[in-house]
mmCIF file of N, CA and C in Angstrom:
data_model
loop_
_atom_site.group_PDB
_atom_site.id
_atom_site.type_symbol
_atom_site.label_atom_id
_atom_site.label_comp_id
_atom_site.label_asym_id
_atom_site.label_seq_id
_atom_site.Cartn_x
_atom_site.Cartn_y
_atom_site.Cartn_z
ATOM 1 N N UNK A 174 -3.639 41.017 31.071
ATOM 2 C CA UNK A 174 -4.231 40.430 29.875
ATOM 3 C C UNK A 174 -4.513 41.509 28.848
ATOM 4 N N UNK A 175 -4.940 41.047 27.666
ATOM 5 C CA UNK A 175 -5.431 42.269 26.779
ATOM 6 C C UNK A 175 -6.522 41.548 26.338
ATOM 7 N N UNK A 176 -7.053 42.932 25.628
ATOM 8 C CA UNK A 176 -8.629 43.240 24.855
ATOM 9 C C UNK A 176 -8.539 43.500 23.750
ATOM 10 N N UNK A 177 -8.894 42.665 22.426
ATOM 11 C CA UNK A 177 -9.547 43.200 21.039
ATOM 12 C C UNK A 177 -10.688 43.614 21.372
ATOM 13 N N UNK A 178 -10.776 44.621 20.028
ATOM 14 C CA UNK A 178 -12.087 45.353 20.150
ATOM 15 C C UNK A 178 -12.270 45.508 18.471
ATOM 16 N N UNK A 179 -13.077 45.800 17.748
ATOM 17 C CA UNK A 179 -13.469 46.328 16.687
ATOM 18 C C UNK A 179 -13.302 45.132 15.470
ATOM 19 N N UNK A 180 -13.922 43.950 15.965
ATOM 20 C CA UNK A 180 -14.294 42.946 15.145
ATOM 21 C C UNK A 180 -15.903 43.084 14.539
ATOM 22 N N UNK A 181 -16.024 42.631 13.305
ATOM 23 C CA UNK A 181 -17.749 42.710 13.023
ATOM 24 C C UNK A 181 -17.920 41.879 12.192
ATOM 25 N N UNK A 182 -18.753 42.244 11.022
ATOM 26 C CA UNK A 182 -19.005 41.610 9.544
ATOM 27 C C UNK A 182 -18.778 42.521 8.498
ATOM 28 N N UNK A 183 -18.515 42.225 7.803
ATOM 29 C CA UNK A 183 -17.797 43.299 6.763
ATOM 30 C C UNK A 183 -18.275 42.449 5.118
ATOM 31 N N UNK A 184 -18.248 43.381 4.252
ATOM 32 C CA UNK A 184 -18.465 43.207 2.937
ATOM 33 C C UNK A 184 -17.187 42.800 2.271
ATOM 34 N N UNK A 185 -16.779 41.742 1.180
ATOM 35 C CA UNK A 185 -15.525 41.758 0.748
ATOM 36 C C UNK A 185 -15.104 43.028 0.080
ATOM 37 N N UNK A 186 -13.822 43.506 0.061
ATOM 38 C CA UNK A 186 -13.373 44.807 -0.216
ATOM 39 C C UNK A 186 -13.820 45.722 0.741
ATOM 40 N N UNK A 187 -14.221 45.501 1.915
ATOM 41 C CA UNK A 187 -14.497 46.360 2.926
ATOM 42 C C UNK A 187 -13.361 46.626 4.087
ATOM 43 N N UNK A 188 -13.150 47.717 4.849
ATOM 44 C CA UNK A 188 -12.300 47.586 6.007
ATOM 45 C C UNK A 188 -12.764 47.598 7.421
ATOM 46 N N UNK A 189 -11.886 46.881 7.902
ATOM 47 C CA UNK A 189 -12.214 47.118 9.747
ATOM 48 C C UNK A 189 -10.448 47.580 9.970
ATOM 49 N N UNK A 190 -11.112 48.035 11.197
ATOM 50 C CA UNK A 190 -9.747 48.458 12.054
ATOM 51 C C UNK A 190 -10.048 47.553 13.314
ATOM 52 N N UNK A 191 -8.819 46.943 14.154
ATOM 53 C CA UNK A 191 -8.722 46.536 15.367
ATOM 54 C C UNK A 191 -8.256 46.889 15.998
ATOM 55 N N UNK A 192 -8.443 46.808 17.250
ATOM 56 C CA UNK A 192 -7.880 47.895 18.485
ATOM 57 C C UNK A 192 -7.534 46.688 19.394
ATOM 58 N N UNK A 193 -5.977 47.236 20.509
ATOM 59 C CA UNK A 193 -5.735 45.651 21.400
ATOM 60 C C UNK A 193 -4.932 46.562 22.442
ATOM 61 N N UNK A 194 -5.500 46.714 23.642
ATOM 62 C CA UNK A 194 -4.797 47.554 24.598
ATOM 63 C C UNK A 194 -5.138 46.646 26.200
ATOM 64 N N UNK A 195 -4.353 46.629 26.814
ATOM 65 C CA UNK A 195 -4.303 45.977 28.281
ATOM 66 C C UNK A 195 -5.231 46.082 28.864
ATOM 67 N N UNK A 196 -5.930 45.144 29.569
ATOM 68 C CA UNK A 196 -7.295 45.156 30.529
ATOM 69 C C UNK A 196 -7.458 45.130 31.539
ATOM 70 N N UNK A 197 -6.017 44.956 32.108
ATOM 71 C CA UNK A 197 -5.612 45.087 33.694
ATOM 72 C C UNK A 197 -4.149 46.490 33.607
ATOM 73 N N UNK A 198 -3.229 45.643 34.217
ATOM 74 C CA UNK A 198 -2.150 46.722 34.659
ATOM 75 C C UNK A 198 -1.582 47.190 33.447
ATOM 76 N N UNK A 199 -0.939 48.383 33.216
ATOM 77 C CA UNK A 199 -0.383 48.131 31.697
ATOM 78 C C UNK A 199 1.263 47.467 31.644
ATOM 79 N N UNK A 200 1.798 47.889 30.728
ATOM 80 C CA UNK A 200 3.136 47.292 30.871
ATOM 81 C C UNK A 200 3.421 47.696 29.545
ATOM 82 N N UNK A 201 5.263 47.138 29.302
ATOM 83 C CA UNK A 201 5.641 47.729 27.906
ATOM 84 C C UNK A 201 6.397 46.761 27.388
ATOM 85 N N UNK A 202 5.401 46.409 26.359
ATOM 86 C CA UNK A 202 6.183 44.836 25.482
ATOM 87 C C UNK A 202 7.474 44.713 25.134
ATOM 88 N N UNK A 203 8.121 43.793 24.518
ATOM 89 C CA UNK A 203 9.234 44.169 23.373
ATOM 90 C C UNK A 203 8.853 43.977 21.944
ATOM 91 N N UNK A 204 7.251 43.191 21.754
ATOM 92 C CA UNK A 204 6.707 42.954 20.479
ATOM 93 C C UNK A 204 5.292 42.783 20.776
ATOM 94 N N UNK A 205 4.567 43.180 19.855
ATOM 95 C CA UNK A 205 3.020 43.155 19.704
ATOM 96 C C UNK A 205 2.956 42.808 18.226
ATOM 97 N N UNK A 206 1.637 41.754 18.525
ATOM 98 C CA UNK A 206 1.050 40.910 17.167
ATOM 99 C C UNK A 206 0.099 40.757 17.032
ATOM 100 N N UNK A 207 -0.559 40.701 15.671
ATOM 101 C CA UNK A 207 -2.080 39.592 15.512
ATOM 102 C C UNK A 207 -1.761 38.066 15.131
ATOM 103 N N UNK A 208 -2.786 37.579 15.366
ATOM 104 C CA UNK A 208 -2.958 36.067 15.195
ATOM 105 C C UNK A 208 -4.266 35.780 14.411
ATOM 106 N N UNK A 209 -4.208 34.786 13.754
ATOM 107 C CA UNK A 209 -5.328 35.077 13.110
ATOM 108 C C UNK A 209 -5.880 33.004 13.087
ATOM 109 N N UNK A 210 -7.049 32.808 13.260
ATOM 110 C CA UNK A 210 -7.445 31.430 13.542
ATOM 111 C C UNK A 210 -9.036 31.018 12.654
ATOM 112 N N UNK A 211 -8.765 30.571 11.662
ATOM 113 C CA UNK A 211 -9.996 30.264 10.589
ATOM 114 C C UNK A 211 -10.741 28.746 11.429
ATOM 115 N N UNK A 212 -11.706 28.591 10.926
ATOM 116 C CA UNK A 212 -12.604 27.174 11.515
ATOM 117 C C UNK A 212 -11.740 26.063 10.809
ATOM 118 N N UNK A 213 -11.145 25.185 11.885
ATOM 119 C CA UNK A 213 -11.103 23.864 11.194
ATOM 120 C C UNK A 213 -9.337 24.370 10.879
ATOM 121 N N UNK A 214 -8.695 25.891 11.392
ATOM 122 C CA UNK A 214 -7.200 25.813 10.501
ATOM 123 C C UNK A 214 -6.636 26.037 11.885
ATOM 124 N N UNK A 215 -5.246 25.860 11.983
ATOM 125 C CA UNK A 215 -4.384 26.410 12.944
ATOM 126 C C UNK A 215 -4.007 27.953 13.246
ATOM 127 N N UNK A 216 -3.964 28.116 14.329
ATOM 128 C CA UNK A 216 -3.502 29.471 14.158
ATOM 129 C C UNK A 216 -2.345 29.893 13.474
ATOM 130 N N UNK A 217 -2.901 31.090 12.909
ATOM 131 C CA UNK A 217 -1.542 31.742 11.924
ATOM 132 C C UNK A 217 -1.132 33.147 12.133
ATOM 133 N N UNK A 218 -0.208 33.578 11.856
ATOM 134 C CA UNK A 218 0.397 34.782 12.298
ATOM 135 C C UNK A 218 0.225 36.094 10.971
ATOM 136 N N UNK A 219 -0.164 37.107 11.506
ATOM 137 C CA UNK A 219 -0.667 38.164 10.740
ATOM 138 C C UNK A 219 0.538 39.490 10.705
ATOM 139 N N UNK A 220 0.601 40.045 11.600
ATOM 140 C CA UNK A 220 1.649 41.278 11.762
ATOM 141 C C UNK A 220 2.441 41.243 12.768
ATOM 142 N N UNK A 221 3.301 41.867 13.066
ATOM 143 C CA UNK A 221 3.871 42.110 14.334
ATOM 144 C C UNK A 221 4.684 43.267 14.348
ATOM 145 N N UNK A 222 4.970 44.367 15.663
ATOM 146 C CA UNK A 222 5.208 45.435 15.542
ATOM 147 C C UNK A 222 6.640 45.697 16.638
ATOM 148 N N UNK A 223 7.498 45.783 16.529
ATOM 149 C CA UNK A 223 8.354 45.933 17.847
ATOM 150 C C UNK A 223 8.477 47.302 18.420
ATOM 151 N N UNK A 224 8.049 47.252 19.672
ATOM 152 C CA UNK A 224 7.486 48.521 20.186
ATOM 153 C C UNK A 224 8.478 49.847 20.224
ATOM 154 N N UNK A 225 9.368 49.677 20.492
ATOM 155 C CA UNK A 225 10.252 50.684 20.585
ATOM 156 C C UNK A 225 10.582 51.370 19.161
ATOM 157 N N UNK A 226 11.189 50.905 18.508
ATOM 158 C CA UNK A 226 11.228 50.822 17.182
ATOM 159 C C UNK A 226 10.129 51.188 16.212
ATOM 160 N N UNK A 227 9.757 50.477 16.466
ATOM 161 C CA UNK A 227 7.754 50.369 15.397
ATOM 162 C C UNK A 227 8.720 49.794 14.043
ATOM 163 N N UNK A 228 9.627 48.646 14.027
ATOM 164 C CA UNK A 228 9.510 47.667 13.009
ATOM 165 C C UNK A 228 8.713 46.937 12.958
ATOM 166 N N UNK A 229 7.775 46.594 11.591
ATOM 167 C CA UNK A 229 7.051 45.698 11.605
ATOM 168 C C UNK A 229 7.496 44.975 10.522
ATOM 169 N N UNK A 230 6.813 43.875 10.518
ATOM 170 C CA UNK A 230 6.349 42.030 9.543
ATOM 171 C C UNK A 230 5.020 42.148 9.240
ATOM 172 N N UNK A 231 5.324 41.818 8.299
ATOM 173 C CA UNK A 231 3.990 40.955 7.635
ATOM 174 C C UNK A 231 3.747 39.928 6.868
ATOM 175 N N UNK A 232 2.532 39.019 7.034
ATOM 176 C CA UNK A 232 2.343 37.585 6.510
ATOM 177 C C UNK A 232 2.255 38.271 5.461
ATOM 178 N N UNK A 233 2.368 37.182 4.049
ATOM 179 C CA UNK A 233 2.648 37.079 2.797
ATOM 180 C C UNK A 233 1.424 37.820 2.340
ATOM 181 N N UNK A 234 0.517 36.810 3.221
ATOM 182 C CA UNK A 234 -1.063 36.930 2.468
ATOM 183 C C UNK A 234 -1.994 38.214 2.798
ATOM 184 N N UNK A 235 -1.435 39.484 3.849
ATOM 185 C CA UNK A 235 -1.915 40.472 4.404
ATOM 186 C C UNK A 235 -0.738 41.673 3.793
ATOM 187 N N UNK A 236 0.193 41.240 3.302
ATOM 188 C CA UNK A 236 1.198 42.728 2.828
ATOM 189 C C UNK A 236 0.355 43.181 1.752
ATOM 190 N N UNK A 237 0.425 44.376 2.065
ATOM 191 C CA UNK A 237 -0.134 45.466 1.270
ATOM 192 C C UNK A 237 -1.843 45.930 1.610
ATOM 193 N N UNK A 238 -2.489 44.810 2.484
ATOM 194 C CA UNK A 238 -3.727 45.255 2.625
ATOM 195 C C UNK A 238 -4.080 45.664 3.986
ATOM 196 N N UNK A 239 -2.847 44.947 4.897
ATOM 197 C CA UNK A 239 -3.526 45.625 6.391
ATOM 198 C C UNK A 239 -2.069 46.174 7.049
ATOM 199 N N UNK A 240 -1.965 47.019 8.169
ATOM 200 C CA UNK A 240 -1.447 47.938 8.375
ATOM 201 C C UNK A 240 -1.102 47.801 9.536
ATOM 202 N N UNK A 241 0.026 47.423 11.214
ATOM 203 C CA UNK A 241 0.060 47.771 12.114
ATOM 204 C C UNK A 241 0.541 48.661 12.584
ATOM 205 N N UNK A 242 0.025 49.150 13.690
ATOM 206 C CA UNK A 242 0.275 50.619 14.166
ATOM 207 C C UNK A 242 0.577 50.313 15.884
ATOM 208 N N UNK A 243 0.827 51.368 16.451
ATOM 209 C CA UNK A 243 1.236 51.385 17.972
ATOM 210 C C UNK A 243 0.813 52.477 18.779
ATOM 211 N N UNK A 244 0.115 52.619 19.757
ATOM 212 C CA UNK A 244 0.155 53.775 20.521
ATOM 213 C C UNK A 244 1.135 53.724 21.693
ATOM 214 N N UNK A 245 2.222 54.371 21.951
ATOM 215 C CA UNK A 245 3.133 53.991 22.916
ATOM 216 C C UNK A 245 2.325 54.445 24.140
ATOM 217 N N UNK A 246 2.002 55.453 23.912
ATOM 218 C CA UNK A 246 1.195 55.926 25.221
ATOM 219 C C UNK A 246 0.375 55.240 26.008
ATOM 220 N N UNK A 247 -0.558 55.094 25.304
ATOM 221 C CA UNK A 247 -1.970 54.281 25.552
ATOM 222 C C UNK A 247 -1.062 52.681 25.519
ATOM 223 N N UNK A 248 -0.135 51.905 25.404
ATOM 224 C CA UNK A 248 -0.062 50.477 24.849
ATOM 225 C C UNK A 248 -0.803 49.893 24.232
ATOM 226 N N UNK A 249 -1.098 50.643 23.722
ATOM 227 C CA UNK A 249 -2.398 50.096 22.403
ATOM 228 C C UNK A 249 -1.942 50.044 20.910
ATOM 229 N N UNK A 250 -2.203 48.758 20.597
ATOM 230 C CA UNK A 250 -1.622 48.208 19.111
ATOM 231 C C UNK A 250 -2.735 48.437 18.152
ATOM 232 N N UNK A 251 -2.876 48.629 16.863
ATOM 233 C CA UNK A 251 -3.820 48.549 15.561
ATOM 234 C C UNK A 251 -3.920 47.696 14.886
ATOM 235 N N UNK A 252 -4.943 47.183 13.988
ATOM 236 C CA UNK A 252 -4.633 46.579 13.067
ATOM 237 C C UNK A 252 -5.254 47.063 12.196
ATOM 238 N N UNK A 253 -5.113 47.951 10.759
ATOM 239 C CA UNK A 253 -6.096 48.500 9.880
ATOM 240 C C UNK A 253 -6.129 47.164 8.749
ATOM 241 N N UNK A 254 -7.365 47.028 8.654
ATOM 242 C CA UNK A 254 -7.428 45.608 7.453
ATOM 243 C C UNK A 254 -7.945 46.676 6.300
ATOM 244 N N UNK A 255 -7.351 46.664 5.305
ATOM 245 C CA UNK A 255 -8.026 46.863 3.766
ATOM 246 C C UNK A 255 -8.451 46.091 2.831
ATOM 247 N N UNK A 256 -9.001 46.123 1.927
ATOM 248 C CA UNK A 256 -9.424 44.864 0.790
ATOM 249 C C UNK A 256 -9.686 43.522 1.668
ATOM 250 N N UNK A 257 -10.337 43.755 2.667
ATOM 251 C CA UNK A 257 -10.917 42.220 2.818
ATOM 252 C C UNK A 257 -11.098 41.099 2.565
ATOM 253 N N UNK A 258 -11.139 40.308 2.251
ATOM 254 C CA UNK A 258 -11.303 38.976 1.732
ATOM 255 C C UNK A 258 -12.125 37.835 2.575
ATOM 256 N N UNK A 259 -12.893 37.120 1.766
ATOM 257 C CA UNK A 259 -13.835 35.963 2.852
ATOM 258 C C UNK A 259 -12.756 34.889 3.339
ATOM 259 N N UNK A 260 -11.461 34.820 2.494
ATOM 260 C CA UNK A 260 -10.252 34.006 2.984
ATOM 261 C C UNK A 260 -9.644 34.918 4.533
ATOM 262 N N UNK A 261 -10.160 36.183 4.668
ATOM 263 C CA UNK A 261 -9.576 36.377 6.097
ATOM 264 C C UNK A 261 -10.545 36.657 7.099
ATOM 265 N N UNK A 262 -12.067 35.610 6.792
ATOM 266 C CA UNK A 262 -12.828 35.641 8.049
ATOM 267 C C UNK A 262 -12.276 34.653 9.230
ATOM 268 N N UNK A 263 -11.849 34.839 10.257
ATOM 269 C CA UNK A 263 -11.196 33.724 11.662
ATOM 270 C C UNK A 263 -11.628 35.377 12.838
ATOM 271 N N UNK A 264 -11.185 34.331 13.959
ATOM 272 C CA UNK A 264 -10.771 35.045 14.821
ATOM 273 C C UNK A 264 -9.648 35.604 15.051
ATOM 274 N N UNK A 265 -9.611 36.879 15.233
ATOM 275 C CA UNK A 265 -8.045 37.617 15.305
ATOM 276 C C UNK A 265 -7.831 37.988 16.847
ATOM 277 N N UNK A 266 -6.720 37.501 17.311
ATOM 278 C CA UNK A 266 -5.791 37.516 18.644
ATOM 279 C C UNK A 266 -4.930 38.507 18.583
ATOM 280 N N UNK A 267 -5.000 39.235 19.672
ATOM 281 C CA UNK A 267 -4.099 39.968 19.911
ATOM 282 C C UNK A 267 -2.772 39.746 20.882
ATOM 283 N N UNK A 268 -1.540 39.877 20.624
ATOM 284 C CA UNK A 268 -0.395 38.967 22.049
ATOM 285 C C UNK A 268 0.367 40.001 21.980
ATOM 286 N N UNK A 269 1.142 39.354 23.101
ATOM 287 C CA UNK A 269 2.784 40.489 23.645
ATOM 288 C C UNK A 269 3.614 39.400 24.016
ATOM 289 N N UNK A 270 4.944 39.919 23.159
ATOM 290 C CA UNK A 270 5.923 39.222 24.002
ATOM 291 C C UNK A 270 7.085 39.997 25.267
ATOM 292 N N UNK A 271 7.734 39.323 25.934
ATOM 293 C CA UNK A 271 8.267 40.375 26.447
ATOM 294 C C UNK A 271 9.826 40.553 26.259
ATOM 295 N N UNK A 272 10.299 39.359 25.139
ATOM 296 C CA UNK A 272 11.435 39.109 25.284
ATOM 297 C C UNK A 272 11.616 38.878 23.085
ATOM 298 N N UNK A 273 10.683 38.435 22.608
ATOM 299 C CA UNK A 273 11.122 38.230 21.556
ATOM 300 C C UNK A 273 10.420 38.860 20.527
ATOM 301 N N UNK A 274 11.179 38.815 18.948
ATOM 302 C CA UNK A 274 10.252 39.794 17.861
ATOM 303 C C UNK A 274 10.655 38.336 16.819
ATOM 304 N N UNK A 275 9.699 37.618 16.790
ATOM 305 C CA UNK A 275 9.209 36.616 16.143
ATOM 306 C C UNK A 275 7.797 36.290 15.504
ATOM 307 N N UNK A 276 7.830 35.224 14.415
ATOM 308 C CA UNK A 276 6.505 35.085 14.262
ATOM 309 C C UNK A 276 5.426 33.848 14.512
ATOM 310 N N UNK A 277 6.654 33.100 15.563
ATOM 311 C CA UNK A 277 5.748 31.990 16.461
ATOM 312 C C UNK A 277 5.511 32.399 17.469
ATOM 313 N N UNK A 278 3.842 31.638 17.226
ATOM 314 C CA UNK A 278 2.932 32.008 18.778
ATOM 315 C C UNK A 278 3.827 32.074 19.894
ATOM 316 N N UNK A 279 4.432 30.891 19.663
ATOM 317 C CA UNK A 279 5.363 30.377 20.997
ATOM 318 C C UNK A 279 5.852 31.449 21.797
ATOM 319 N N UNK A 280 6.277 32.435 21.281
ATOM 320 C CA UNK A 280 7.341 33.124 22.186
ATOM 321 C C UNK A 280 6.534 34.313 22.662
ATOM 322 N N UNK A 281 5.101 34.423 22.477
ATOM 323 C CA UNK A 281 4.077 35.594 22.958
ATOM 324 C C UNK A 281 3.760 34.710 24.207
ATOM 325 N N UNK A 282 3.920 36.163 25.595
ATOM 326 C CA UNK A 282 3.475 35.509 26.790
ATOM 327 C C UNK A 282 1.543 36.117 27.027
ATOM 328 N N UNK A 283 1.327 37.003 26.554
ATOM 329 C CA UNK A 283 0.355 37.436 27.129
ATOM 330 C C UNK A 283 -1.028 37.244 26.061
ATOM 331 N N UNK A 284 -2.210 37.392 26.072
ATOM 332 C CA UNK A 284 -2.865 37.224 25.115
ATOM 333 C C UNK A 284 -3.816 38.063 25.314
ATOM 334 N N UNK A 285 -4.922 37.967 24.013
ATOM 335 C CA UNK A 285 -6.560 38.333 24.030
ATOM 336 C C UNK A 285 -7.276 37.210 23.956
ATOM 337 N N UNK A 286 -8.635 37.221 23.886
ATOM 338 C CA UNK A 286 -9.331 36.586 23.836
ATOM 339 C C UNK A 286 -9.994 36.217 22.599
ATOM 340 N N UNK A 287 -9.620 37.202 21.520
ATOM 341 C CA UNK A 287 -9.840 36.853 20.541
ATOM 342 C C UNK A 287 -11.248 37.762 19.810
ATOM 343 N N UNK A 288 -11.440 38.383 18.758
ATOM 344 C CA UNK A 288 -12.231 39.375 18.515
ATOM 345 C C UNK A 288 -12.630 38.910 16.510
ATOM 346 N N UNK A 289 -14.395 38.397 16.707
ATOM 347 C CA UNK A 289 -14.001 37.947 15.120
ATOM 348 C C UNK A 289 -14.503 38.669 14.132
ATOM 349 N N UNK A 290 -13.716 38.383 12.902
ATOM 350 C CA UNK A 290 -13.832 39.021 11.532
ATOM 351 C C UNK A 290 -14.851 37.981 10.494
ATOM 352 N N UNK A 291 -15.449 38.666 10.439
ATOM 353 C CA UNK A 291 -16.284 37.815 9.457
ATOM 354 C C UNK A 291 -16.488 38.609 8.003
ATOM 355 N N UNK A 292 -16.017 38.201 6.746
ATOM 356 C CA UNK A 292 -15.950 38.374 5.304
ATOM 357 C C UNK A 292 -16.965 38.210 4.281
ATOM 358 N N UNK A 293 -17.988 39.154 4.377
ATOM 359 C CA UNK A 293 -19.322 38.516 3.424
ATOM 360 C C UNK A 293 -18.341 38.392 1.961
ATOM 361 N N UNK A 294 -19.078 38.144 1.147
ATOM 362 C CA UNK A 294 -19.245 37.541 -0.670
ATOM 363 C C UNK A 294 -20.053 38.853 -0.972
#
């Protein structure tokens, strides 16, 4: 399974960084992502990084303000958020797939539990 870490409350125009590394055995993806889940919305897809490589994606609404990164070593993924927004307070998920570099949930086998961002005004 994996672990987010470094969710809080934040000021708009403020940053957090997220951290998402394995909590049991490790292993080595073929893609790592965030997910991102507002009250009342569906989950939606934020970045994704393909490990070997370090190609990444990004949603429309996060290019240019947040950042994914990779530690191959550690299997530990990033997420640097910049310019904040109260439109990106949800819970953010961290996943792995082991087979695909997509941006439906669908094809992520492994997950987090979920780590939340909250966006003051």
């Amino acid at each position: 399974q994996l672990k987010e870490s470094g969710g809080g409350l934040v000021q708009r125009g403020g940053s957090l960084r997220l951290s998402c590394a394995p909590s049991g055995r490790t292993f080595r993806p073929y893609t790592m992502a965030w997910f991102r889940q507002a009250p009342g919305k569906e989950r939606e897809f934020v970045a994704l990084i393909h490990w070997e490589s370090g190609t990444t994606t990004y949603a429309d609404s996060v290019k240019g303000r947040f950042t994914i990164s990779r530690d191959i070593s550690m299997t530990t993924q990033y997420l640097q958020m910049n310019g904040l927004e109260p439109e990106d307070t949800a819970v953010y998920y961290c996943a792995a797939a082991a087979e695909t570099y997509d941006v439906d949930d669908l094809g992520y086998d492994v997950w987090g539990q979920g780590t939340q961002v909250t966006v003051s005004t």
